Short mmCIF file of N, CA and C in Angstrom, two decimals:
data_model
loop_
_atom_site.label_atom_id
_atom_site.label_comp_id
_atom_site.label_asym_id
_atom_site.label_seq_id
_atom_site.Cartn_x
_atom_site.Cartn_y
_atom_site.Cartn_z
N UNK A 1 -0.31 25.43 3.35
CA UNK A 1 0.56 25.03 4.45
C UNK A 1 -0.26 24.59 5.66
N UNK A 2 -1.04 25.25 6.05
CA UNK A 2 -2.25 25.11 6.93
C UNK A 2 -2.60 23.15 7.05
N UNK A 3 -3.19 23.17 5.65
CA UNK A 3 -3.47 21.67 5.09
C UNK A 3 -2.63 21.16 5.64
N UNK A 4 -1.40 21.23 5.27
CA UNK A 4 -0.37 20.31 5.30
C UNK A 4 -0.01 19.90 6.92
N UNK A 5 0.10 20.77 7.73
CA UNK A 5 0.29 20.51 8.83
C UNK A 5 -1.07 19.98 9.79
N UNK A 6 -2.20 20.37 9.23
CA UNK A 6 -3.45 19.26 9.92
C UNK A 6 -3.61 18.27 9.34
N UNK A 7 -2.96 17.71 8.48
CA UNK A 7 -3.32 16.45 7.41
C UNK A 7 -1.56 15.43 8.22
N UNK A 8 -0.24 16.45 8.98
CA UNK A 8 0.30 16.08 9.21
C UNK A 8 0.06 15.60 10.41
N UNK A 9 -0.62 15.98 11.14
CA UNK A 9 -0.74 15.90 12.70
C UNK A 9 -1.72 14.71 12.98
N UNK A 10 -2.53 14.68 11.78
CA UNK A 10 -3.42 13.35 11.95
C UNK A 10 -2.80 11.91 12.00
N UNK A 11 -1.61 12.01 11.29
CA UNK A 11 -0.50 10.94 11.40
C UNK A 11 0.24 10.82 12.61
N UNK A 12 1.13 11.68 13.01
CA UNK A 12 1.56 11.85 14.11
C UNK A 12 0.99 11.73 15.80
N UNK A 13 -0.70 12.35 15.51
CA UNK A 13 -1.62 12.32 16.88
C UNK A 13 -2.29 11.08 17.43
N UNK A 14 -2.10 10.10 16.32
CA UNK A 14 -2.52 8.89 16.14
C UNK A 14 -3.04 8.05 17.47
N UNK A 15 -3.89 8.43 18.30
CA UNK A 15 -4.03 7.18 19.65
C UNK A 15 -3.40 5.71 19.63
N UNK A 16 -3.59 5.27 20.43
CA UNK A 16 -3.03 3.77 20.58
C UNK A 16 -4.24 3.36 20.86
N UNK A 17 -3.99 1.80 19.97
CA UNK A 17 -5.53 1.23 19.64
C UNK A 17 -6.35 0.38 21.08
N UNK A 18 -7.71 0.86 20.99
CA UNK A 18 -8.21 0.73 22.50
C UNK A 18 -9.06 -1.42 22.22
N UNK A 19 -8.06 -2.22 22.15
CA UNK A 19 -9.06 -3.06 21.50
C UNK A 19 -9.81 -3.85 22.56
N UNK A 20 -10.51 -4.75 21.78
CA UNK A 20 -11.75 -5.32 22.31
C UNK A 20 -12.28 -6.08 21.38
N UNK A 21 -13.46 -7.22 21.62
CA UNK A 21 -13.59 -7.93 20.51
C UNK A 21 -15.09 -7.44 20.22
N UNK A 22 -15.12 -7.71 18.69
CA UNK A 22 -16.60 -7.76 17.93
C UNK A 22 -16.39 -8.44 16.79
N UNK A 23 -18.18 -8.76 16.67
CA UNK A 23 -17.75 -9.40 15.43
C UNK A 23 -17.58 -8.50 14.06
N UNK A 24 -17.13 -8.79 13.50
CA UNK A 24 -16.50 -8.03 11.84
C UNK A 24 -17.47 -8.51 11.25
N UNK A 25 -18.77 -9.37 10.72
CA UNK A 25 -19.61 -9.01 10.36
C UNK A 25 -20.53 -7.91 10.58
N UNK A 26 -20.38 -7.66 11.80
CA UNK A 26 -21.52 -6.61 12.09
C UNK A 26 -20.64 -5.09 11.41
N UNK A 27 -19.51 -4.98 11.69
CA UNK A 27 -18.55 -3.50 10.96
C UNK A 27 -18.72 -3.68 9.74
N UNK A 28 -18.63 -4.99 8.65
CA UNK A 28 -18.76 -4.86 7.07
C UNK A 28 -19.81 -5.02 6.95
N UNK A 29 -21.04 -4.88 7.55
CA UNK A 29 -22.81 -4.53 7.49
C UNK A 29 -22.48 -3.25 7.84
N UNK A 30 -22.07 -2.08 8.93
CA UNK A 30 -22.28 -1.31 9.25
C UNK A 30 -21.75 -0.07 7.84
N UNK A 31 -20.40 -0.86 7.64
CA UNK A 31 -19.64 -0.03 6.49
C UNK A 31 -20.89 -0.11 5.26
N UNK A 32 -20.85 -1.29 4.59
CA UNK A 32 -22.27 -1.30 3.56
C UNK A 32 -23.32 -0.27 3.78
N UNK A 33 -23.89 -0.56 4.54
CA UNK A 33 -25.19 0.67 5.39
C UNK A 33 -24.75 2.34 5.17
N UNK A 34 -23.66 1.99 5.68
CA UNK A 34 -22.88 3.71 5.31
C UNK A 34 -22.87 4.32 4.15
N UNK A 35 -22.27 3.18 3.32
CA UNK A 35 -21.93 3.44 1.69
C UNK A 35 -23.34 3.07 1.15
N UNK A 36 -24.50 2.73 1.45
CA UNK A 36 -25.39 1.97 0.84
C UNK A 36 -25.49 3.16 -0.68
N UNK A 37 -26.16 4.53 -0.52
CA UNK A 37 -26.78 5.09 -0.80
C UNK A 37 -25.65 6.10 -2.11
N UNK A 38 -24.73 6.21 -1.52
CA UNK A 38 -23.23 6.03 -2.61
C UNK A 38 -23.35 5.47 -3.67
N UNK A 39 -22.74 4.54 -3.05
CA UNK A 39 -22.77 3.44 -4.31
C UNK A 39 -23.96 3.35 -5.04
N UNK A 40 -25.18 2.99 -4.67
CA UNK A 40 -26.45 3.27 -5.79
C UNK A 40 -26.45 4.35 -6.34
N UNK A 41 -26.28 4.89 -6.10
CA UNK A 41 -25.92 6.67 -6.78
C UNK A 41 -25.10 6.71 -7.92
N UNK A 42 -23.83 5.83 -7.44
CA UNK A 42 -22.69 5.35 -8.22
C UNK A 42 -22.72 4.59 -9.09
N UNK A 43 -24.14 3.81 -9.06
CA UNK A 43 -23.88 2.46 -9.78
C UNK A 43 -23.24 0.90 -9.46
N UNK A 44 -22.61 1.51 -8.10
CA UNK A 44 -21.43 0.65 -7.91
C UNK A 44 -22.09 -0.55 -6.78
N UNK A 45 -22.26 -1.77 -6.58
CA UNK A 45 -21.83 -3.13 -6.58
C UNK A 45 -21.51 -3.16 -5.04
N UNK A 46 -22.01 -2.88 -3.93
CA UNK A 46 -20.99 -3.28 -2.91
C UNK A 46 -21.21 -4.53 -1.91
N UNK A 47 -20.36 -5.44 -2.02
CA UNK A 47 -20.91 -6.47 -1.18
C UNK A 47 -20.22 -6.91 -0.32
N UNK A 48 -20.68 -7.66 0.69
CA UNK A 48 -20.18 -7.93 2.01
C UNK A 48 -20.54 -9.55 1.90
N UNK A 49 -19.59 -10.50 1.83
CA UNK A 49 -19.00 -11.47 2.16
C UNK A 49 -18.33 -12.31 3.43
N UNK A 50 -19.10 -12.87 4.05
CA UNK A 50 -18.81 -13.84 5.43
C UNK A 50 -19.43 -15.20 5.04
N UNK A 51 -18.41 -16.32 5.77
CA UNK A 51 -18.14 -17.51 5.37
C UNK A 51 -18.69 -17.70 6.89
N UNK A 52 -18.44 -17.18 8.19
CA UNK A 52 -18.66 -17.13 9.26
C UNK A 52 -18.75 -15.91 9.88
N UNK A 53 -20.09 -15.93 10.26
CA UNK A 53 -21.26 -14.42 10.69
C UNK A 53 -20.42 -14.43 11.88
N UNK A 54 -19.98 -15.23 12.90
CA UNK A 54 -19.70 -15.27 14.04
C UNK A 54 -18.17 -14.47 14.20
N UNK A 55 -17.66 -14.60 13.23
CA UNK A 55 -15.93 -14.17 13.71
C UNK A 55 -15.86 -12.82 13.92
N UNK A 56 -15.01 -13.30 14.58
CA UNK A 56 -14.86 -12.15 15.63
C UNK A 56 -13.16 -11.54 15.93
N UNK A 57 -13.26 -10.45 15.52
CA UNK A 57 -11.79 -9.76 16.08
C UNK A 57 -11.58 -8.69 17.35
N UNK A 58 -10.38 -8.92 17.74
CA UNK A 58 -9.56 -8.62 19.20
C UNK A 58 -8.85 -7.02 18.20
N UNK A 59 -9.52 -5.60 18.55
CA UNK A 59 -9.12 -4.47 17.71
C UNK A 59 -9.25 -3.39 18.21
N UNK A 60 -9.10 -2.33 17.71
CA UNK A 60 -10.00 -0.81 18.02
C UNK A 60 -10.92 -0.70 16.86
N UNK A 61 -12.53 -1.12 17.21
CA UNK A 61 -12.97 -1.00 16.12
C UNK A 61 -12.96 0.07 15.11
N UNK A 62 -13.16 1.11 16.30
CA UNK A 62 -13.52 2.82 15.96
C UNK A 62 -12.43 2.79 14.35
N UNK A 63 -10.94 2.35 15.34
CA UNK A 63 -9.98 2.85 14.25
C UNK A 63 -10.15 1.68 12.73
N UNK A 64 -10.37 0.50 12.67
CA UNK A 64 -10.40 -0.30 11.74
C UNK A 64 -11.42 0.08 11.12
N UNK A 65 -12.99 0.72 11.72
CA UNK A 65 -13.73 1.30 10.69
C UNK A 65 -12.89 2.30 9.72
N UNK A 66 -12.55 3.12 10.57
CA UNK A 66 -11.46 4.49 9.57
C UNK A 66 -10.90 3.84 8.48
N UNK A 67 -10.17 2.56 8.49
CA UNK A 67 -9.72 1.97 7.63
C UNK A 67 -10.54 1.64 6.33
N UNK A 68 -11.40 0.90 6.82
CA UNK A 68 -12.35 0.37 5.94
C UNK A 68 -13.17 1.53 5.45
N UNK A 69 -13.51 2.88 5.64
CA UNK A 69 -13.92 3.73 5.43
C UNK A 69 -13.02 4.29 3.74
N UNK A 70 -11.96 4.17 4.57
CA UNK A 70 -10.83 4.87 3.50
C UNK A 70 -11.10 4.17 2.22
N UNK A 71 -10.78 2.94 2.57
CA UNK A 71 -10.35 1.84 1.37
C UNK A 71 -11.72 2.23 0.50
N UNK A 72 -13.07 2.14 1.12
CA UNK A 72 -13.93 1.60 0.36
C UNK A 72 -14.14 3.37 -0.42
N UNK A 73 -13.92 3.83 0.46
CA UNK A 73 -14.06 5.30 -0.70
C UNK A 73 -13.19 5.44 -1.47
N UNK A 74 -12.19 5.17 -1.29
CA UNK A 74 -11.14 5.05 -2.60
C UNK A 74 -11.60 4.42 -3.28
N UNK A 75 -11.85 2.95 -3.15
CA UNK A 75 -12.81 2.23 -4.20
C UNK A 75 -13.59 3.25 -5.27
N UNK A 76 -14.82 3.53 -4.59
CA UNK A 76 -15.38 4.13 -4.93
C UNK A 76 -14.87 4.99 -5.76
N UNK A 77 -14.18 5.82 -5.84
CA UNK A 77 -13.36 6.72 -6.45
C UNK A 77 -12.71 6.32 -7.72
N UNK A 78 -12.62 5.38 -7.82
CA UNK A 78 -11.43 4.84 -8.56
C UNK A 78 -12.41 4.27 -9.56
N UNK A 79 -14.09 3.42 -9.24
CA UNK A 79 -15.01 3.24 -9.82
C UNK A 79 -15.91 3.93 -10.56
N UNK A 80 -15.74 5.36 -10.31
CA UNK A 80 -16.46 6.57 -10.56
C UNK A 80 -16.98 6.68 -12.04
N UNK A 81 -16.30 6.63 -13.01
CA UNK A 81 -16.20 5.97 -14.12
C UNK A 81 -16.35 4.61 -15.19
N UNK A 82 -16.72 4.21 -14.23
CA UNK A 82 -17.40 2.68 -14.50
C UNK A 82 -18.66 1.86 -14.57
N UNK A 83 -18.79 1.57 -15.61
CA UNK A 83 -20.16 1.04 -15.30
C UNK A 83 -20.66 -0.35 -14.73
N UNK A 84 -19.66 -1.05 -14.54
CA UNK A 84 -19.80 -2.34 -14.01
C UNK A 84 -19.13 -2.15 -12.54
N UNK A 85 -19.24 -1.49 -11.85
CA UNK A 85 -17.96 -1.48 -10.11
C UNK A 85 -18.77 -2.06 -9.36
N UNK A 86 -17.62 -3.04 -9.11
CA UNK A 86 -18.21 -4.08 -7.51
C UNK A 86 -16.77 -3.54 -6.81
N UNK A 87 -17.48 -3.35 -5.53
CA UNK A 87 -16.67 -3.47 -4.17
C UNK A 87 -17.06 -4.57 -3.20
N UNK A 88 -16.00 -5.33 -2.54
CA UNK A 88 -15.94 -6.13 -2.02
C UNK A 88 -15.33 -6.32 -1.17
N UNK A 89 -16.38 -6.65 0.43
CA UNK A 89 -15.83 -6.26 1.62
C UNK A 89 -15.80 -7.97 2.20
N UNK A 90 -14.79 -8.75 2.24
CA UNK A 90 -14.61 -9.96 2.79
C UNK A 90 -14.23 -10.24 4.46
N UNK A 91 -13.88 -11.10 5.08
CA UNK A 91 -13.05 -11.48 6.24
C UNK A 91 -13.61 -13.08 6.34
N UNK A 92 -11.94 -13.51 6.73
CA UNK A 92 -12.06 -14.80 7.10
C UNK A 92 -11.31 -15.07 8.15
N UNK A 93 -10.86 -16.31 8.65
CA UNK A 93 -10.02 -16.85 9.53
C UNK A 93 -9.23 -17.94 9.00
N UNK A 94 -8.51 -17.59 9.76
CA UNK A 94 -7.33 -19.42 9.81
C UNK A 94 -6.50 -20.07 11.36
N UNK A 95 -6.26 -21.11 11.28
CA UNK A 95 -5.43 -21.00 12.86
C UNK A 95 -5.16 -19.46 13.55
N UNK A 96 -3.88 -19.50 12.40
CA UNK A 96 -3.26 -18.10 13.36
C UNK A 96 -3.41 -16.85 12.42
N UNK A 97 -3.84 -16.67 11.24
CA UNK A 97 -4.63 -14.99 11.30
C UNK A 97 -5.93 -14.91 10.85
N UNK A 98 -6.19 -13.94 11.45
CA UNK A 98 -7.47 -13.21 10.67
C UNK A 98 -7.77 -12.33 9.40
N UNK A 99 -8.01 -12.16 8.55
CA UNK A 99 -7.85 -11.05 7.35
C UNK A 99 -9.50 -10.35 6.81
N UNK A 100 -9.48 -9.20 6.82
CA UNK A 100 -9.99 -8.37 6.05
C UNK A 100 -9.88 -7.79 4.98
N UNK A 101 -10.79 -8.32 3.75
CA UNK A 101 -10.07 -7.72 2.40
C UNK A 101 -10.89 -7.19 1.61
N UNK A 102 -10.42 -5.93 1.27
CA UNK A 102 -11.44 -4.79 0.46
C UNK A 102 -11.10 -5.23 -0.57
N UNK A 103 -11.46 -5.22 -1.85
CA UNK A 103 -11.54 -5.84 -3.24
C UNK A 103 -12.13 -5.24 -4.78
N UNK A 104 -11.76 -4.11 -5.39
CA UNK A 104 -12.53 -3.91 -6.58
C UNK A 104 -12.46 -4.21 -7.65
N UNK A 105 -13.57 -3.95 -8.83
CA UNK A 105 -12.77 -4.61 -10.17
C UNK A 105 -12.64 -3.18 -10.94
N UNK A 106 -11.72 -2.27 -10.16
CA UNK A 106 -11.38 -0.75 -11.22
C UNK A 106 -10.23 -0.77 -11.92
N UNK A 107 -9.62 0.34 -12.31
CA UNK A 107 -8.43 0.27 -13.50
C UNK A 107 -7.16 -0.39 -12.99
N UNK A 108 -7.06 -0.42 -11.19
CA UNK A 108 -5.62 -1.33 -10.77
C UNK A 108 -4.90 0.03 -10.02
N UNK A 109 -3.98 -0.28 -9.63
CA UNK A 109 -2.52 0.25 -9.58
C UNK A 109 -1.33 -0.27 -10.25
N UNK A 110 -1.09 0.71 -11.00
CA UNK A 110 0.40 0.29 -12.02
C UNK A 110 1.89 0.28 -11.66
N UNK A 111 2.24 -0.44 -11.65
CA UNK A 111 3.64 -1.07 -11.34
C UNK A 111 4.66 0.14 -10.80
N UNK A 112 4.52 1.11 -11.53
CA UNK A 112 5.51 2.51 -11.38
C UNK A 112 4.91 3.34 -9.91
N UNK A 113 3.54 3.16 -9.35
CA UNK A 113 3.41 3.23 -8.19
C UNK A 113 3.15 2.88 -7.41
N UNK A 114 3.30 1.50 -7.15
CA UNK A 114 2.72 0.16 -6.48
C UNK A 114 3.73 0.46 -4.84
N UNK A 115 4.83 1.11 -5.07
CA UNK A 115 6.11 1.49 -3.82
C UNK A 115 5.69 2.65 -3.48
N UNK A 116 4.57 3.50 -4.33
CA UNK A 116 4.42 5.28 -3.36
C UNK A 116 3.41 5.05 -2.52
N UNK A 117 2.36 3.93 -3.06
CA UNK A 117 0.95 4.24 -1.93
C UNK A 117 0.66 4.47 -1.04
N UNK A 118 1.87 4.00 0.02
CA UNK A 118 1.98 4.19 1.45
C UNK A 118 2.57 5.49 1.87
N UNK A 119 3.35 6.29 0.86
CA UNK A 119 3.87 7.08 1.62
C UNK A 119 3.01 8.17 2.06
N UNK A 120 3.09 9.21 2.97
CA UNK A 120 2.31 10.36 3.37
C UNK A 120 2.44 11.38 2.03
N UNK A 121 1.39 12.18 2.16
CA UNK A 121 1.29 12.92 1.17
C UNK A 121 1.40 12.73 -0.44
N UNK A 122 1.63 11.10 -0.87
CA UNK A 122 1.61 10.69 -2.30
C UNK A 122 0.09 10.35 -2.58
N UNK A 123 0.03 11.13 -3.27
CA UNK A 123 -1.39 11.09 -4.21
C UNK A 123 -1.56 11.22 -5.85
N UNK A 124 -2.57 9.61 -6.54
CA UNK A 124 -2.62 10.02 -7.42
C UNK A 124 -3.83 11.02 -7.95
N UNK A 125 -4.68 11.84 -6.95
CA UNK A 125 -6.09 12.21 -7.14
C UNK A 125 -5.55 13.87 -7.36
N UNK A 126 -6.37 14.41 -8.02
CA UNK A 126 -5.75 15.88 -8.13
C UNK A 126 -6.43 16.81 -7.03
N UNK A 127 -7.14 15.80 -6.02
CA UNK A 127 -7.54 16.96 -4.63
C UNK A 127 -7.02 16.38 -3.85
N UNK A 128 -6.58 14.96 -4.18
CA UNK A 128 -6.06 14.42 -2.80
C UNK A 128 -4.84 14.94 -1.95
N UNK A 129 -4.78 14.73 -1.09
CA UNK A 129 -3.54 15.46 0.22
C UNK A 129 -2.64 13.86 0.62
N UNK A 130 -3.39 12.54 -0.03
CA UNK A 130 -2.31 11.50 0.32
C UNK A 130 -2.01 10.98 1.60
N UNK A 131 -2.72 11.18 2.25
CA UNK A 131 -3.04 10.72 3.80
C UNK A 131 -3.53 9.54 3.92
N UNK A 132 -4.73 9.37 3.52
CA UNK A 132 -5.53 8.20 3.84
C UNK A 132 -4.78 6.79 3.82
N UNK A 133 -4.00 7.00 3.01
CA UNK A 133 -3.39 5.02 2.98
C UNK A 133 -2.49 5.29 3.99
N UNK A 134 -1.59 6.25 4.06
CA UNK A 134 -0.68 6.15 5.18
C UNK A 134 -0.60 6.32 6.14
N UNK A 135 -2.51 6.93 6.74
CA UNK A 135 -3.22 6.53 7.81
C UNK A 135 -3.41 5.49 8.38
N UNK A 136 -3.95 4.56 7.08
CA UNK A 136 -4.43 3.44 7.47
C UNK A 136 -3.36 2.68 7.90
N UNK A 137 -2.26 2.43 6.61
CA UNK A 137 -0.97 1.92 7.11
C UNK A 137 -0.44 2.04 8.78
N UNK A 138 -0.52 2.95 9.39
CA UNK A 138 0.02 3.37 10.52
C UNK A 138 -0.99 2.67 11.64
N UNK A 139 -2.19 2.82 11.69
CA UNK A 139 -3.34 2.06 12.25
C UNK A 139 -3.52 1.07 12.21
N UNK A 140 -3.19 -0.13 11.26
CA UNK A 140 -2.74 -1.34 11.16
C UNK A 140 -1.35 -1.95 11.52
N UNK A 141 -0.19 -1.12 11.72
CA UNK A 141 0.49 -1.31 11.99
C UNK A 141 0.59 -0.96 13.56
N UNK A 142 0.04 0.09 14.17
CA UNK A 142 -0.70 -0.01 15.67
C UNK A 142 -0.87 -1.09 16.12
N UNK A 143 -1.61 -2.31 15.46
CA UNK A 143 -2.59 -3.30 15.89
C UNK A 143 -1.41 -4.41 15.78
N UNK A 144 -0.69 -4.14 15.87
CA UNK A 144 0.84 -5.26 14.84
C UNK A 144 -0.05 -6.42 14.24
N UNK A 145 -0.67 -5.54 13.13
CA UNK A 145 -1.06 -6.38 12.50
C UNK A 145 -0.42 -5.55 10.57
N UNK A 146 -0.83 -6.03 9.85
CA UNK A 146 -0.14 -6.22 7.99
C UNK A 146 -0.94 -5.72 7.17
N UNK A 147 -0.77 -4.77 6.36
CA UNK A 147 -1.98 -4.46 5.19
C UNK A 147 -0.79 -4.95 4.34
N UNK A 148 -1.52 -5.59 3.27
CA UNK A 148 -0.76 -6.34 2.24
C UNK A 148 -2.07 -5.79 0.47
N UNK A 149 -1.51 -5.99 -0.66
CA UNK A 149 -2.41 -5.77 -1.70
C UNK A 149 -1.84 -6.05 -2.82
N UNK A 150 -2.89 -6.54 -3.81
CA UNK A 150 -2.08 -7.08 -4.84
C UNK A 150 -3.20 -6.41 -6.05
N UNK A 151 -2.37 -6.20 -7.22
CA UNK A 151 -3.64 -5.62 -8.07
C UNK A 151 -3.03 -5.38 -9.34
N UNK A 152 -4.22 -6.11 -9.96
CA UNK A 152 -4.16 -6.59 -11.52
C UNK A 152 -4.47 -5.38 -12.97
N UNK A 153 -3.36 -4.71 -13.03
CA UNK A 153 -4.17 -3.40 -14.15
C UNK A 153 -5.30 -3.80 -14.40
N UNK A 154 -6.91 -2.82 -14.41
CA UNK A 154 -7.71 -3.16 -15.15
C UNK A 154 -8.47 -4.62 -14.82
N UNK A 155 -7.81 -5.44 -13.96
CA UNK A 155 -9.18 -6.59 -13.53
C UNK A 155 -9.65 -6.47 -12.31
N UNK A 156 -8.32 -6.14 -11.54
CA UNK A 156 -9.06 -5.99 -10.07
C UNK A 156 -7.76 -5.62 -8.79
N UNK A 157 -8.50 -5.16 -7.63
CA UNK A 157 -7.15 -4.24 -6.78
C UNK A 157 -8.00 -5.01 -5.52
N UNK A 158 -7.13 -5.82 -4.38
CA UNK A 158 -7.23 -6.50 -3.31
C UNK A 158 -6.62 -6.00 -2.50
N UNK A 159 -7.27 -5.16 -1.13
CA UNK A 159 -6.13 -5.11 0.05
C UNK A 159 -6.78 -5.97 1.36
N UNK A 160 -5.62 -6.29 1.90
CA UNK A 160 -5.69 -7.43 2.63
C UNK A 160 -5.36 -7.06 4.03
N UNK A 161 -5.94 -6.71 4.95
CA UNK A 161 -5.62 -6.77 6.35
C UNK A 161 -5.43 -7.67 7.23
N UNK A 162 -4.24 -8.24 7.66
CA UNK A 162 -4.30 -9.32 8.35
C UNK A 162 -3.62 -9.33 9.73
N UNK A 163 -4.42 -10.12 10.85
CA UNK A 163 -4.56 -9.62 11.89
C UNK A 163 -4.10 -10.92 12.51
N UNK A 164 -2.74 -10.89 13.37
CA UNK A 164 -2.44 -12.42 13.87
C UNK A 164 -3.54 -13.17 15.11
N UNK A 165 -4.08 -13.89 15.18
CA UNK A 165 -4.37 -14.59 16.51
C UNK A 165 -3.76 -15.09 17.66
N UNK A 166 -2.60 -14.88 17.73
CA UNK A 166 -1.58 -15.15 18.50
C UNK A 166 -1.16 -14.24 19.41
#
Protein backbone atom coordinates (compact mmCIF):
# COMPACT_ATOMS: atom_id res chain seq x y z
CA UNK A 1 0.00 0.00 0.00
CA UNK A 2 2.89 2.20 0.93
CA UNK A 3 4.11 1.60 -2.92
CA UNK A 4 1.04 2.38 -4.14
CA UNK A 5 0.50 5.65 -2.75
CA UNK A 6 4.29 6.96 -3.53
CA UNK A 7 4.13 5.57 -7.04
CA UNK A 8 0.58 7.53 -6.78
CA UNK A 9 1.74 10.83 -5.75
CA UNK A 10 4.43 10.90 -8.39
CA UNK A 11 1.54 11.31 -10.86
CA UNK A 12 -0.44 13.63 -9.08
CA UNK A 13 2.82 15.94 -7.67
CA UNK A 14 3.76 16.39 -11.15
CA UNK A 15 5.41 20.20 -11.54
CA UNK A 16 4.51 22.29 -14.44
CA UNK A 17 7.02 22.18 -17.13
CA UNK A 18 9.80 24.93 -16.61
CA UNK A 19 10.68 25.25 -20.51
CA UNK A 20 13.43 26.68 -22.34
CA UNK A 21 15.25 25.82 -25.41
CA UNK A 22 18.18 23.23 -26.12
CA UNK A 23 19.26 21.40 -28.51
CA UNK A 24 17.87 17.60 -28.46
CA UNK A 25 20.94 16.43 -29.87
CA UNK A 26 22.87 17.17 -27.01
CA UNK A 27 19.81 15.16 -24.49
CA UNK A 28 19.91 11.96 -27.10
CA UNK A 29 23.96 12.09 -26.63
CA UNK A 30 23.44 12.66 -23.01
CA UNK A 31 20.69 9.72 -22.76
CA UNK A 32 23.24 7.30 -24.94
CA UNK A 33 26.18 8.24 -22.45
CA UNK A 34 23.82 7.22 -19.63
CA UNK A 35 22.75 3.95 -21.13
CA UNK A 36 26.21 3.52 -22.78
CA UNK A 37 27.48 0.86 -20.42
CA UNK A 38 23.86 -1.03 -20.17
CA UNK A 39 23.39 -1.72 -23.19
CA UNK A 40 27.01 -3.19 -23.84
CA UNK A 41 26.39 -5.27 -20.98
CA UNK A 42 23.13 -6.04 -22.73
CA UNK A 43 24.32 -6.56 -25.97
CA UNK A 44 21.97 -4.09 -27.05
CA UNK A 45 22.48 -1.57 -30.14
CA UNK A 46 21.77 1.96 -29.02
CA UNK A 47 21.81 4.68 -31.43
CA UNK A 48 21.21 8.20 -31.71
CA UNK A 49 20.09 9.60 -34.99
CA UNK A 50 20.06 13.49 -36.09
CA UNK A 51 19.45 14.71 -39.57
CA UNK A 52 20.10 18.22 -37.88
CA UNK A 53 22.69 18.53 -34.83
CA UNK A 54 21.27 22.02 -34.49
CA UNK A 55 17.47 21.48 -33.59
CA UNK A 56 16.43 22.64 -31.03
CA UNK A 57 13.33 22.36 -28.65
CA UNK A 58 11.20 24.99 -26.52
CA UNK A 59 10.63 22.18 -23.13
CA UNK A 60 11.46 21.18 -19.59
CA UNK A 61 14.37 19.35 -20.40
CA UNK A 62 14.84 17.88 -16.86
CA UNK A 63 11.25 16.39 -17.44
CA UNK A 64 11.64 15.10 -21.25
CA UNK A 65 14.91 13.44 -20.09
CA UNK A 66 12.54 11.38 -17.49
CA UNK A 67 10.78 10.49 -20.53
CA UNK A 68 13.37 9.35 -22.61
CA UNK A 69 14.87 7.66 -19.61
CA UNK A 70 11.70 5.58 -19.22
CA UNK A 71 11.19 4.64 -22.79
CA UNK A 72 14.74 3.63 -23.35
CA UNK A 73 14.77 1.36 -20.24
CA UNK A 74 11.79 -0.22 -21.13
CA UNK A 75 13.46 -0.83 -24.33
CA UNK A 76 15.96 -2.26 -22.78
CA UNK A 77 13.85 -4.50 -20.88
CA UNK A 78 11.88 -5.76 -23.38
CA UNK A 79 15.44 -6.53 -25.29
CA UNK A 80 16.81 -8.42 -22.42
CA UNK A 81 16.44 -11.55 -24.20
CA UNK A 82 17.68 -10.82 -27.41
CA UNK A 83 20.44 -11.12 -29.21
CA UNK A 84 20.18 -8.74 -31.95
CA UNK A 85 18.46 -5.30 -29.81
CA UNK A 86 18.85 -1.97 -31.36
CA UNK A 87 17.41 1.01 -29.65
CA UNK A 88 16.80 3.96 -31.43
CA UNK A 89 16.82 7.43 -30.30
CA UNK A 90 15.70 9.84 -33.37
CA UNK A 91 14.29 13.66 -33.63
CA UNK A 92 13.39 15.64 -36.46
CA UNK A 93 11.47 18.70 -37.56
CA UNK A 94 8.83 19.94 -39.90
CA UNK A 95 7.06 23.42 -40.34
CA UNK A 96 4.87 22.98 -37.45
CA UNK A 97 6.11 19.93 -35.23
CA UNK A 98 8.89 18.62 -33.76
CA UNK A 99 9.12 14.75 -32.87
CA UNK A 100 11.17 12.54 -30.79
CA UNK A 101 11.12 8.88 -31.42
CA UNK A 102 12.36 6.00 -29.33
CA UNK A 103 12.36 2.89 -31.59
CA UNK A 104 13.20 -0.94 -30.91
CA UNK A 105 13.33 -4.09 -32.80
CA UNK A 106 11.84 -6.34 -29.54
CA UNK A 107 8.79 -8.71 -29.37
CA UNK A 108 6.10 -5.50 -29.95
CA UNK A 109 3.02 -4.80 -28.08
CA UNK A 110 0.02 -7.00 -28.89
CA UNK A 111 -3.17 -5.77 -29.95
CA UNK A 112 -5.11 -6.96 -26.61
CA UNK A 113 -2.91 -4.29 -24.83
CA UNK A 114 -2.10 -1.66 -27.13
CA UNK A 115 -5.42 0.51 -24.97
CA UNK A 116 -3.78 -0.42 -21.25
CA UNK A 117 -0.25 1.14 -21.72
CA UNK A 118 -1.16 4.37 -20.61
CA UNK A 119 -3.09 3.62 -17.85
CA UNK A 120 -1.53 4.08 -14.17
CA UNK A 121 -0.63 1.09 -12.51
CA UNK A 122 -1.03 -1.38 -15.79
CA UNK A 123 1.89 -3.43 -16.06
CA UNK A 124 3.02 -6.12 -18.15
CA UNK A 125 6.47 -6.75 -15.99
CA UNK A 126 6.03 -8.92 -12.88
CA UNK A 127 7.92 -6.07 -10.65
CA UNK A 128 6.55 -3.42 -12.43
CA UNK A 129 4.11 -0.85 -10.42
CA UNK A 130 2.96 0.65 -14.11
CA UNK A 131 3.82 4.15 -13.65
CA UNK A 132 6.36 4.95 -15.99
CA UNK A 133 4.24 5.33 -19.29
CA UNK A 134 1.59 7.10 -17.49
CA UNK A 135 4.21 9.35 -16.22
CA UNK A 136 5.46 10.04 -19.23
CA UNK A 137 2.02 10.35 -20.80
CA UNK A 138 1.12 13.10 -18.27
CA UNK A 139 4.56 15.04 -18.90
CA UNK A 140 3.98 15.20 -22.47
CA UNK A 141 0.78 16.09 -22.16
CA UNK A 142 2.07 19.06 -19.68
CA UNK A 143 4.03 20.32 -22.69
CA UNK A 144 0.60 20.14 -24.90
CA UNK A 145 2.44 18.25 -26.75
CA UNK A 146 1.36 13.99 -28.15
CA UNK A 147 3.07 10.69 -27.44
CA UNK A 148 1.78 8.61 -30.23
CA UNK A 149 3.29 4.66 -31.03
CA UNK A 150 2.87 2.17 -33.35
CA UNK A 151 4.29 -1.42 -33.07
CA UNK A 152 4.71 -4.35 -35.16
CA UNK A 153 4.58 -7.91 -33.06
CA UNK A 154 8.07 -9.06 -33.17
CA UNK A 155 9.66 -6.43 -35.82
CA UNK A 156 9.64 -3.38 -34.08
CA UNK A 157 7.83 -0.82 -31.31
CA UNK A 158 8.06 3.21 -32.24
CA UNK A 159 7.05 5.93 -29.80
CA UNK A 160 6.74 9.17 -31.10
CA UNK A 161 6.79 12.43 -29.20
CA UNK A 162 5.58 15.24 -30.92
CA UNK A 163 5.97 18.65 -29.98
CA UNK A 164 3.97 21.55 -31.95
CA UNK A 165 6.02 24.70 -33.07
CA UNK A 166 3.31 26.86 -32.93
Amino acid sequence: MINFISEYRKLSDLPSPKKENFEISKLLEQIRSLFKRECEKRKINLQVEMNDQDLKLCADMFQIEQVLVNMVTNAMEVLSDQADGIIKLSAQSQSDTTEISIEDNGPGITKDIKDKIFIPFFSTKKKGVGIGLSLSKQIITNHSAVILFSSDPGVSTKFIIRFSNK
